[in-house]
Every structure is written in C-alpha cells, then in structure tokens.
CSV table of C-alpha atoms and ligand atoms in Angstrom, one decimal:
chain,number,residue,atom,x,y,z
A,1,MET,CA,169.4,-87.4,85.6
A,2,LYS,CA,168.2,-91.0,86.7
A,3,THR,CA,167.9,-93.3,83.0
A,4,VAL,CA,164.6,-95.2,82.7
A,5,LEU,CA,164.9,-98.0,79.8
A,6,VAL,CA,161.5,-98.0,77.8
A,7,THR,CA,161.3,-101.2,75.8
A,8,GLY,CA,158.7,-100.4,72.1
A,9,GLY,CA,159.5,-96.8,73.0
A,10,ALA,CA,159.5,-96.7,68.6
A,11,GLY,CA,155.5,-97.9,69.3
A,12,TYR,CA,152.1,-96.0,69.7
A,13,ILE,CA,152.2,-96.1,73.7
A,14,GLY,CA,155.9,-96.4,74.6
A,15,SER,CA,156.6,-92.7,72.2
A,16,HIS,CA,153.7,-91.1,74.3
A,17,ALA,CA,155.8,-92.7,77.5
A,18,CYS,CA,159.7,-91.2,76.7
A,19,LYS,CA,157.9,-87.9,76.3
A,20,ALA,CA,155.6,-88.4,79.6
A,21,LEU,CA,159.1,-89.4,80.9
A,22,LYS,CA,160.9,-86.9,79.7
A,23,ALA,CA,158.5,-84.1,81.0
A,24,ALA,CA,158.9,-85.8,84.4
A,25,GLY,CA,162.6,-84.9,84.2
A,26,TYR,CA,163.9,-88.9,83.4
A,27,HIS,CA,166.2,-89.8,80.8
A,28,PRO,CA,164.1,-92.1,78.4
A,29,VAL,CA,166.3,-94.7,76.5
A,30,THR,CA,164.0,-96.8,73.7
A,31,PHE,CA,164.9,-100.5,73.0
A,32,ASP,CA,163.1,-101.0,69.7
A,33,ASN,CA,163.5,-103.7,67.7
A,34,LEU,CA,161.1,-101.9,65.0
A,35,VAL,CA,159.3,-104.4,63.7
A,36,THR,CA,155.7,-102.6,64.3
A,37,GLY,CA,157.8,-99.3,65.8
A,38,TRP,CA,159.3,-96.3,63.9
A,39,GLN,CA,162.4,-94.4,64.3
A,40,GLN,CA,160.9,-91.2,63.5
A,41,ALA,CA,158.8,-92.4,67.2
A,42,VAL,CA,161.9,-91.8,68.8
A,43,LYS,CA,162.0,-88.3,69.8
A,44,PHE,CA,163.3,-87.9,73.1
A,45,GLY,CA,165.7,-89.5,74.0
A,46,PRO,CA,168.6,-91.9,72.7
A,47,PHE,CA,167.7,-95.0,70.9
A,48,GLU,CA,169.0,-98.8,70.9
A,49,GLN,CA,167.7,-101.0,68.1
A,50,GLY,CA,167.9,-104.7,69.5
A,51,ASP,CA,165.4,-107.4,69.9
A,52,LEU,CA,164.2,-108.7,73.7
A,53,LEU,CA,165.5,-112.5,72.4
A,54,ASP,CA,169.3,-111.3,72.4
A,55,ARG,CA,170.5,-111.2,75.7
A,56,ALA,CA,173.7,-110.7,74.8
A,57,ARG,CA,172.2,-106.9,73.1
A,58,LEU,CA,170.3,-106.3,76.3
A,59,ASP,CA,173.7,-106.6,78.7
A,60,ALA,CA,174.8,-104.4,76.4
A,61,VAL,CA,172.4,-101.7,76.6
A,62,PHE,CA,172.0,-101.9,80.2
A,63,ALA,CA,175.5,-101.8,80.8
A,64,ALA,CA,175.9,-98.8,78.1
A,65,HIS,CA,172.4,-96.9,80.0
A,66,GLN,CA,172.6,-98.4,83.6
A,67,PRO,CA,168.3,-97.5,83.9
A,68,VAL,CA,167.6,-97.1,87.1
A,69,ALA,CA,163.8,-99.2,86.0
A,70,VAL,CA,163.1,-100.6,82.6
A,71,MET,CA,159.4,-99.8,81.0
A,72,HIS,CA,158.3,-102.5,78.6
A,73,PHE,CA,155.9,-102.2,76.3
A,74,ALA,CA,157.5,-104.4,72.9
A,75,ALA,CA,155.2,-106.4,72.5
A,76,LEU,CA,152.3,-108.2,69.5
A,77,SER,CA,148.8,-106.9,70.8
A,78,GLN,CA,146.6,-108.2,68.1
A,79,VAL,CA,143.9,-110.0,69.8
A,80,GLY,CA,143.1,-111.6,66.6
A,81,GLU,CA,147.0,-112.5,65.0
A,82,SER,CA,147.5,-113.7,68.0
A,83,MET,CA,145.0,-116.9,67.2
A,84,GLN,CA,146.3,-117.6,64.1
A,85,ASP,CA,150.5,-117.6,65.2
A,86,PRO,CA,150.1,-118.7,69.0
A,87,GLY,CA,154.2,-119.8,69.0
A,88,ARG,CA,154.6,-115.7,67.7
A,89,TYR,CA,153.1,-114.6,70.2
A,90,TRP,CA,154.7,-117.2,72.6
A,91,ARG,CA,157.9,-117.1,72.0
A,92,ASN,CA,157.9,-112.8,70.9
A,93,ASN,CA,155.6,-112.3,74.3
A,94,VAL,CA,156.7,-114.5,76.6
A,95,THR,CA,161.2,-116.0,75.5
A,96,GLY,CA,161.2,-112.2,74.5
A,97,SER,CA,159.8,-110.1,78.0
A,98,LEU,CA,161.6,-113.4,80.3
A,99,THR,CA,165.1,-112.8,78.8
A,100,LEU,CA,164.3,-109.3,79.3
A,101,ILE,CA,163.7,-109.7,83.2
A,102,GLU,CA,166.9,-111.8,82.7
A,103,ALA,CA,168.9,-109.0,81.5
A,104,ALA,CA,168.0,-106.1,84.2
A,105,VAL,CA,168.2,-108.9,86.9
A,106,ALA,CA,172.0,-110.0,86.1
A,107,ALA,CA,172.1,-106.0,85.8
A,108,GLY,CA,171.2,-104.9,88.8
A,109,CYS,CA,168.3,-102.9,88.0
A,110,PRO,CA,165.6,-102.7,90.5
A,111,HIS,CA,162.4,-101.1,89.4
A,112,PHE,CA,160.0,-103.2,86.5
A,113,VAL,CA,156.8,-101.3,84.7
A,114,PHE,CA,155.2,-103.9,83.0
A,115,SER,CA,152.2,-103.1,80.1
A,116,SER,CA,150.0,-106.0,80.8
A,117,THR,CA,146.2,-106.2,79.2
A,118,CYS,CA,142.7,-106.1,80.3
A,119,ALA,CA,142.7,-109.2,77.9
A,120,THR,CA,143.4,-111.7,80.9
A,121,TYR,CA,140.6,-110.9,82.9
A,122,GLY,CA,139.3,-113.0,79.0
A,123,GLU,CA,135.3,-113.1,79.0
A,124,GLN,CA,133.0,-112.8,81.7
A,125,ASP,CA,129.6,-112.2,82.2
A,126,ASN,CA,128.1,-109.5,84.6
A,127,VAL,CA,131.5,-109.6,86.7
A,128,VAL,CA,132.8,-106.0,88.0
A,129,LEU,CA,136.5,-106.8,86.6
A,130,ASP,CA,138.9,-105.1,89.6
A,131,GLU,CA,142.6,-106.1,89.9
A,132,GLU,CA,141.6,-109.3,92.2
A,133,SER,CA,139.5,-111.1,89.5
A,134,ALA,CA,139.8,-114.3,88.2
A,135,GLN,CA,142.4,-113.9,85.0
A,136,LEU,CA,141.2,-116.5,82.6
A,137,PRO,CA,141.7,-115.1,78.6
A,138,ILE,CA,140.0,-115.9,75.7
A,139,ASN,CA,143.1,-115.3,73.4
A,140,ALA,CA,146.6,-116.0,72.8
A,141,TYR,CA,147.6,-112.0,73.5
A,142,GLY,CA,145.5,-112.4,76.6
A,143,ALA,CA,147.6,-115.9,77.4
A,144,SER,CA,151.5,-114.7,76.5
A,145,LYS,CA,150.7,-111.3,79.0
A,146,ARG,CA,149.0,-113.3,82.0
A,147,ALA,CA,152.7,-115.6,81.6
A,148,ILE,CA,154.9,-112.6,82.1
A,149,GLU,CA,152.7,-111.4,85.1
A,150,GLU,CA,153.9,-114.7,86.9
A,151,ILE,CA,156.9,-114.5,85.7
A,152,LEU,CA,157.3,-111.1,87.2
A,153,ARG,CA,155.7,-112.3,90.9
A,154,ASP,CA,158.2,-115.6,90.5
A,155,PHE,CA,161.3,-113.4,90.1
A,156,GLU,CA,160.8,-110.7,92.4
A,157,ALA,CA,159.9,-113.6,94.7
A,158,ALA,CA,163.7,-115.6,94.0
A,159,PHE,CA,165.7,-111.6,93.2
A,160,GLY,CA,163.4,-108.6,94.6
A,161,LEU,CA,162.8,-107.3,91.3
A,162,ARG,CA,159.8,-104.6,92.5
A,163,HIS,CA,157.3,-104.3,89.9
A,164,VAL,CA,154.2,-102.4,88.8
A,165,ILE,CA,151.8,-103.9,86.2
A,166,PHE,CA,149.8,-101.7,84.5
A,167,ARG,CA,146.6,-104.1,83.2
A,168,TYR,CA,145.4,-101.3,80.3
A,169,PHE,CA,141.4,-101.6,78.9
A,170,ASN,CA,141.9,-99.7,75.1
A,171,VAL,CA,144.2,-97.1,74.4
A,172,ALA,CA,143.1,-94.1,72.1
A,173,GLY,CA,144.1,-91.2,71.1
A,174,ALA,CA,147.2,-89.0,70.0
A,175,ASP,CA,149.5,-86.8,71.8
A,176,PRO,CA,147.6,-83.6,71.5
A,177,GLN,CA,150.4,-81.2,70.7
A,178,GLY,CA,151.5,-83.9,67.3
A,179,GLU,CA,154.7,-85.3,68.4
A,180,VAL,CA,153.4,-89.0,68.0
A,181,GLY,CA,150.6,-90.9,67.4
A,182,GLU,CA,149.2,-94.1,66.5
A,183,PHE,CA,150.5,-95.7,62.8
A,184,HIS,CA,150.4,-99.3,63.0
A,185,ARG,CA,150.9,-101.1,59.3
A,186,PRO,CA,148.5,-102.4,59.1
A,187,GLU,CA,146.2,-101.0,61.9
A,188,THR,CA,143.9,-103.4,62.9
A,189,HIS,CA,142.5,-101.0,65.9
A,190,LEU,CA,139.0,-100.0,66.4
A,191,ILE,CA,139.0,-96.2,66.1
A,192,PRO,CA,142.1,-95.9,63.4
A,193,VAL,CA,140.7,-97.8,61.3
A,194,LEU,CA,137.2,-96.3,61.3
A,195,LEU,CA,139.4,-92.8,60.7
A,196,ASP,CA,140.7,-94.4,57.3
A,197,ALA,CA,137.5,-95.7,56.6
A,198,ILE,CA,135.9,-92.2,57.0
A,199,ASP,CA,138.7,-90.5,54.6
A,200,GLY,CA,138.8,-92.8,52.4
A,201,LYS,CA,141.3,-94.3,53.2
A,202,ARG,CA,140.5,-98.3,53.5
A,203,ASP,CA,136.9,-99.4,51.7
A,204,GLY,CA,135.0,-98.7,54.8
A,205,LEU,CA,134.9,-100.1,58.2
A,206,THR,CA,133.9,-103.6,59.2
A,207,ILE,CA,132.3,-104.5,62.4
A,208,HIS,CA,133.8,-107.5,64.0
A,209,GLY,CA,130.0,-108.9,65.2
A,210,THR,CA,127.1,-108.1,66.2
A,211,ASP,CA,125.4,-110.6,67.6
A,212,TYR,CA,126.9,-110.6,70.9
A,213,GLU,CA,124.4,-109.9,74.1
A,214,THR,CA,124.8,-106.4,74.4
A,215,PRO,CA,122.4,-103.9,73.8
A,216,ASP,CA,123.4,-102.9,70.2
A,217,GLY,CA,124.7,-106.5,69.9
A,218,THR,CA,128.4,-104.7,69.0
A,219,CYS,CA,131.7,-105.7,71.7
A,220,ILE,CA,132.0,-103.1,74.4
A,221,ARG,CA,134.8,-101.9,75.4
A,222,ASP,CA,136.7,-99.2,78.2
A,223,TYR,CA,138.7,-97.3,76.0
A,224,VAL,CA,141.3,-94.7,77.5
A,225,HIS,CA,143.7,-91.8,75.8
A,226,VAL,CA,146.7,-92.5,75.7
A,227,CYS,CA,148.4,-89.8,77.6
A,228,ASP,CA,146.5,-90.1,80.2
A,229,LEU,CA,147.5,-94.1,80.3
A,230,VAL,CA,151.5,-93.2,80.4
A,231,ASP,CA,150.9,-89.9,83.2
A,232,ALA,CA,150.2,-93.5,85.1
A,233,HIS,CA,153.5,-95.1,84.7
A,234,VAL,CA,155.5,-92.2,85.9
A,235,LEU,CA,153.9,-93.1,88.9
A,236,GLY,CA,154.5,-95.8,89.3
A,237,LEU,CA,157.9,-95.5,88.7
A,238,LYS,CA,157.3,-92.6,91.4
A,239,TRP,CA,155.3,-95.9,93.6
A,240,LEU,CA,158.3,-98.0,93.3
A,241,GLU,CA,161.5,-95.8,94.0
A,242,GLU,CA,159.0,-94.3,96.9
A,243,GLY,CA,159.7,-98.2,98.7
A,244,LYS,CA,156.3,-99.1,98.0
A,245,ALA,CA,155.6,-103.0,97.7
A,246,SER,CA,154.7,-104.7,94.1
A,247,ARG,CA,151.1,-103.6,92.3
A,248,VAL,CA,148.6,-104.3,90.0
A,249,PHE,CA,146.5,-101.6,89.3
A,250,ASN,CA,143.6,-102.0,86.5
A,251,LEU,CA,143.3,-98.1,83.8
A,252,GLY,CA,140.9,-97.4,82.5
A,253,THR,CA,137.4,-95.0,82.9
A,254,GLY,CA,134.4,-97.2,83.6
A,255,GLN,CA,131.8,-96.4,81.4
A,256,GLY,CA,131.5,-99.3,78.1
A,257,PHE,CA,130.9,-98.4,74.8
A,258,SER,CA,129.8,-100.4,71.7
A,259,VAL,CA,131.1,-100.4,68.2
A,260,ARG,CA,128.6,-98.7,66.9
A,261,GLU,CA,128.9,-95.8,69.9
A,262,VAL,CA,132.6,-95.7,69.0
A,263,MET,CA,131.1,-94.9,65.0
A,264,ASP,CA,128.3,-92.4,66.2
A,265,HIS,CA,130.4,-90.3,68.7
A,266,SER,CA,133.6,-90.0,65.5
A,267,ARG,CA,130.8,-89.4,63.7
A,268,THR,CA,129.9,-86.3,65.1
A,269,VAL,CA,133.8,-85.7,66.2
A,270,THR,CA,134.4,-85.6,62.4
A,271,ASN,CA,131.3,-84.5,61.5
A,272,ARG,CA,131.5,-87.0,58.5
A,273,GLU,CA,129.6,-90.4,57.7
A,274,VAL,CA,131.0,-94.3,58.3
A,275,PRO,CA,131.6,-95.8,55.4
A,276,PHE,CA,131.0,-99.3,57.3
A,277,THR,CA,129.6,-103.3,56.4
A,278,GLU,CA,128.3,-105.3,59.3
A,279,GLY,CA,130.6,-108.7,59.5
A,280,PRO,CA,131.1,-112.3,61.2
A,281,ARG,CA,132.8,-112.2,64.8
A,282,ARG,CA,136.5,-111.9,65.0
A,283,GLU,CA,138.0,-115.1,66.7
A,284,GLY,CA,139.3,-114.4,70.2
A,285,ASP,CA,137.0,-110.7,70.7
A,286,CYS,CA,135.2,-110.4,74.7
A,287,THR,CA,131.7,-109.7,74.7
A,288,LYS,CA,132.8,-106.8,77.5
A,289,LEU,CA,135.9,-105.6,79.0
A,290,VAL,CA,135.1,-102.6,81.8
A,291,SER,CA,137.0,-102.3,83.7
A,292,GLY,CA,135.4,-102.3,87.5
A,293,SER,CA,138.3,-100.7,89.8
A,294,THR,CA,139.2,-97.3,91.6
A,295,ARG,CA,142.4,-98.4,92.4
A,296,ALA,CA,144.3,-96.0,90.8
A,297,ALA,CA,143.2,-93.4,91.5
A,298,THR,CA,142.7,-94.1,95.5
A,299,GLU,CA,146.6,-95.6,96.2
A,300,LEU,CA,148.4,-93.8,92.6
A,301,GLY,CA,146.5,-90.8,92.5
A,302,TRP,CA,145.9,-91.1,88.1
A,303,GLN,CA,142.8,-88.7,87.1
A,304,PRO,CA,142.3,-89.5,83.7
A,305,HIS,CA,142.3,-85.8,82.1
A,306,ARG,CA,141.5,-86.4,78.1
A,307,SER,CA,139.8,-89.7,78.7
A,308,THR,CA,136.5,-88.8,77.3
A,309,LEU,CA,135.9,-90.5,73.7
A,310,SER,CA,135.2,-87.1,72.2
A,311,ASP,CA,138.5,-86.0,72.9
A,312,MET,CA,140.3,-89.2,71.8
A,313,ILE,CA,138.4,-89.0,68.5
A,314,ALA,CA,139.4,-86.1,68.4
A,315,ASP,CA,143.0,-86.3,69.1
A,316,ALA,CA,143.1,-89.0,67.3
A,317,TRP,CA,141.6,-87.7,64.4
A,318,ARG,CA,144.3,-84.3,64.7
A,319,TRP,CA,146.9,-87.1,64.0
A,320,HIS,CA,145.3,-89.3,61.3
A,321,GLN,CA,145.0,-85.7,59.2
A,322,ASN,CA,148.4,-85.0,59.6
A,323,GLY,CA,151.2,-87.3,61.6
A,324,HIS,CA,152.4,-89.9,60.0
A,325,TYR,CA,155.7,-92.2,60.3
A,326,ASP,CA,157.3,-94.2,57.2
A,327,ARG,CA,160.6,-96.4,57.1
B,1,UDP,N1,136.4,-104.1,65.5
B,1,UDP,C1,135.4,-103.9,65.0
B,1,UDP,N2,136.2,-103.6,63.4
B,1,UDP,C2,137.5,-103.3,63.3
B,1,UDP,C3,138.8,-103.0,64.9
B,1,UDP,C4,137.8,-103.7,65.6
B,1,UDP,O1,134.7,-104.0,64.4
B,1,UDP,O2,138.4,-102.7,62.2
B,1,UDP,C5,136.0,-104.2,67.8
B,1,UDP,C6,136.2,-105.4,67.9
B,1,UDP,O3,135.9,-106.2,67.4
B,1,UDP,C7,136.8,-105.3,69.2
B,1,UDP,C8,136.8,-103.6,69.5
B,1,UDP,O4,136.3,-103.1,68.3
B,1,UDP,O5,135.4,-105.6,69.5
B,1,UDP,C9,137.8,-103.1,69.8
B,1,UDP,O6,139.0,-104.0,69.1
B,1,UDP,P1,140.7,-103.9,68.6
B,1,UDP,O7,141.1,-104.5,68.0
B,1,UDP,O8,140.8,-101.7,68.6
B,1,UDP,O9,140.7,-103.5,70.4
B,1,UDP,P2,141.3,-104.8,71.2
B,1,UDP,O10,140.3,-104.9,72.1
B,1,UDP,O11,140.5,-106.0,70.8
B,1,UDP,O12,142.2,-105.1,72.0
C-alpha cells in the first residue's frame, strides 16, 4: 500500500483527507503538532506528533514511513488572526512549509499536494477568479500561502518536486458518517459559529460588516463541502502519479452566498432562529470570493456531490450536535 504523509491530518480538512485516502487504497500517516488539531481525529492511519519547524523530526518520519507523496494541510488559517499576528503566520506557514519541502526533497519524495487558498487572489472587483488571475492577497494568511506556492515552483525547477496546488474557496460541512468533523477552539468560521449561536453555545453571531458593496451589504463566499474537497486531493495525487505536470486548481462551486444568505439557509435547515448582531468589518476580509474556474472539472474530472449550501449546513449541523473532540 502506498503511504502518503498528511501534515495537519489531525485537523478539519486533513482528517477528512485521511479518510478519503484510506478509502482510495492509500496508507495515510498523519504528522501534526496538535496545536489546532485533535489526536482523536486521527482514525485512518498512524499518528506522528511533530512540528513542521523541527527538521530532524521530519527527517525521522520520512525515513520511517517512506511516503510516495506529501499532502500538506498543516497551517494557521484565520484571516483576522493573521492581521493581528503576522509573524506567527509567516513563521508557521512559510518557514514550516519550507522546512517540510526541503525534507521531502532530501528524502526523495517526488510528489507534493498543497492546500492553498482563494485568499491569495485578494480583492478584485468584477474579476472572474480563475487560476490565471493575479494573486494580490490583502491579508497575511493569503500572503503566506502565496509565498509557499512560489517556493514549490522554485523547488520543482531545482529538484523536480512535482506538485498540485489547490486554491480552496470556503470549506464547510462534515463527514456525513460522523467519524470526523470541524472542531476549532476557538471557532471563528462562519457556519460553525452560526450553529453555536443557534443552539445557545454562544450569545449570537456577529456579522462582520454590513456595508460591503454587495446586494445585502455582507461578504460573499463560495462554499465547498469538505468531502468534495478531499476527493479532489485524491484526484490530484493520481494526476501526479500518472506523470502529469504540476498544476494549480481552484476548488469552489462557482456559486456565491452572502453571510445573510448563509444565515437564511441555516434557519431553514435547522428550523431554528439565528441570534445575531451587526458588527464592524473584520480586518483583512475581501468583499467577494467566488471561483470562476472549471479547470478541476475538465482536467481532473472533479464533480462536487455534496456542495449545495443546504447539504453542507445539514452535515455540519449533524456533526455539531453529535461530534466533538477533547484534549
Ligand atoms: N463571518 C461573520 N461572522 C463570524 C464569522 C465569519 O460575519 O463570526 C463572515 C466573514 O466576515 C466572512 C465570511 O463570514 O465574510 C466567511 O468567514 P470565515 O471566517 O468562515 O472564512 P474566510 O472567508 O475568512 O476564510
């Protein structure tokens, strides 16, 4: 069985990726420092605790497991926090990824699948965001991810490390079988925060800004189901194994929803009211991020199956009511 090293495999997206990899016949080995991840989320293969900044630990893990590829999810990923503490984002995301990429090359691991973000595009009014769009991030999170994309290009040129880069739009939902789900402490992402507000686990949702130039004044995002997203990663891995060239793919549905529209859908799915207040804008937020690309469909054959907003909220709600992790 082929081993894949999954950094961040104890986190939200990484744990779903491990499940998809196992189902596709791979052996996922999780590498995670458990700063934001949960050991209980590691259910589909072995666990190696370690930090991306620890090169000796990485070398030992590569030597022990001999992975045929790396899937790199481990990162700090909060836009607002990245504006308050940019050094942490550059150190953890960029220096950490550089250390990982160097370790992969040194170990002779040929393939690298990287979790990037639509935040690398930044604020671009009336522009269709496809993979050829300019990358003009407006927050430190997006800037850190763009830098890692550049590192990957340089390392391919120098050492032949082939890569697939996925630029995610907003990931939502949970494993419909309830084995893994989204669980951040503290939680800042819209759908889980909103579900917390609905069932009284927090006072209410604060809408971060109602004066954006959108039809209802709130930010618009393109939501994609975590299970569809990780399916694309398995396709990306196969793409590399088939010897195809390094490639960038957007992962979104092409449909945008405002914060208020997400609230409306949540009300319908849960049949409960969403307590909320209107607050100021959050630093670093773009007005609208919606994918304008069909590349993942046409080239990878990727078809999202569960990415309607109602399905994503229903899966997140089921997980929210039944699933959680503890330290
Ligand atoms: N948002 C909000 N209140 C919250 C959390 C998020 O209004 O408590 C908004 C946020 O400003 C953005 C959208 O919801 O417009 C999605 O934010 P999230 O943090 O989920 O993802 P991001 O787009 O920042 O990666």
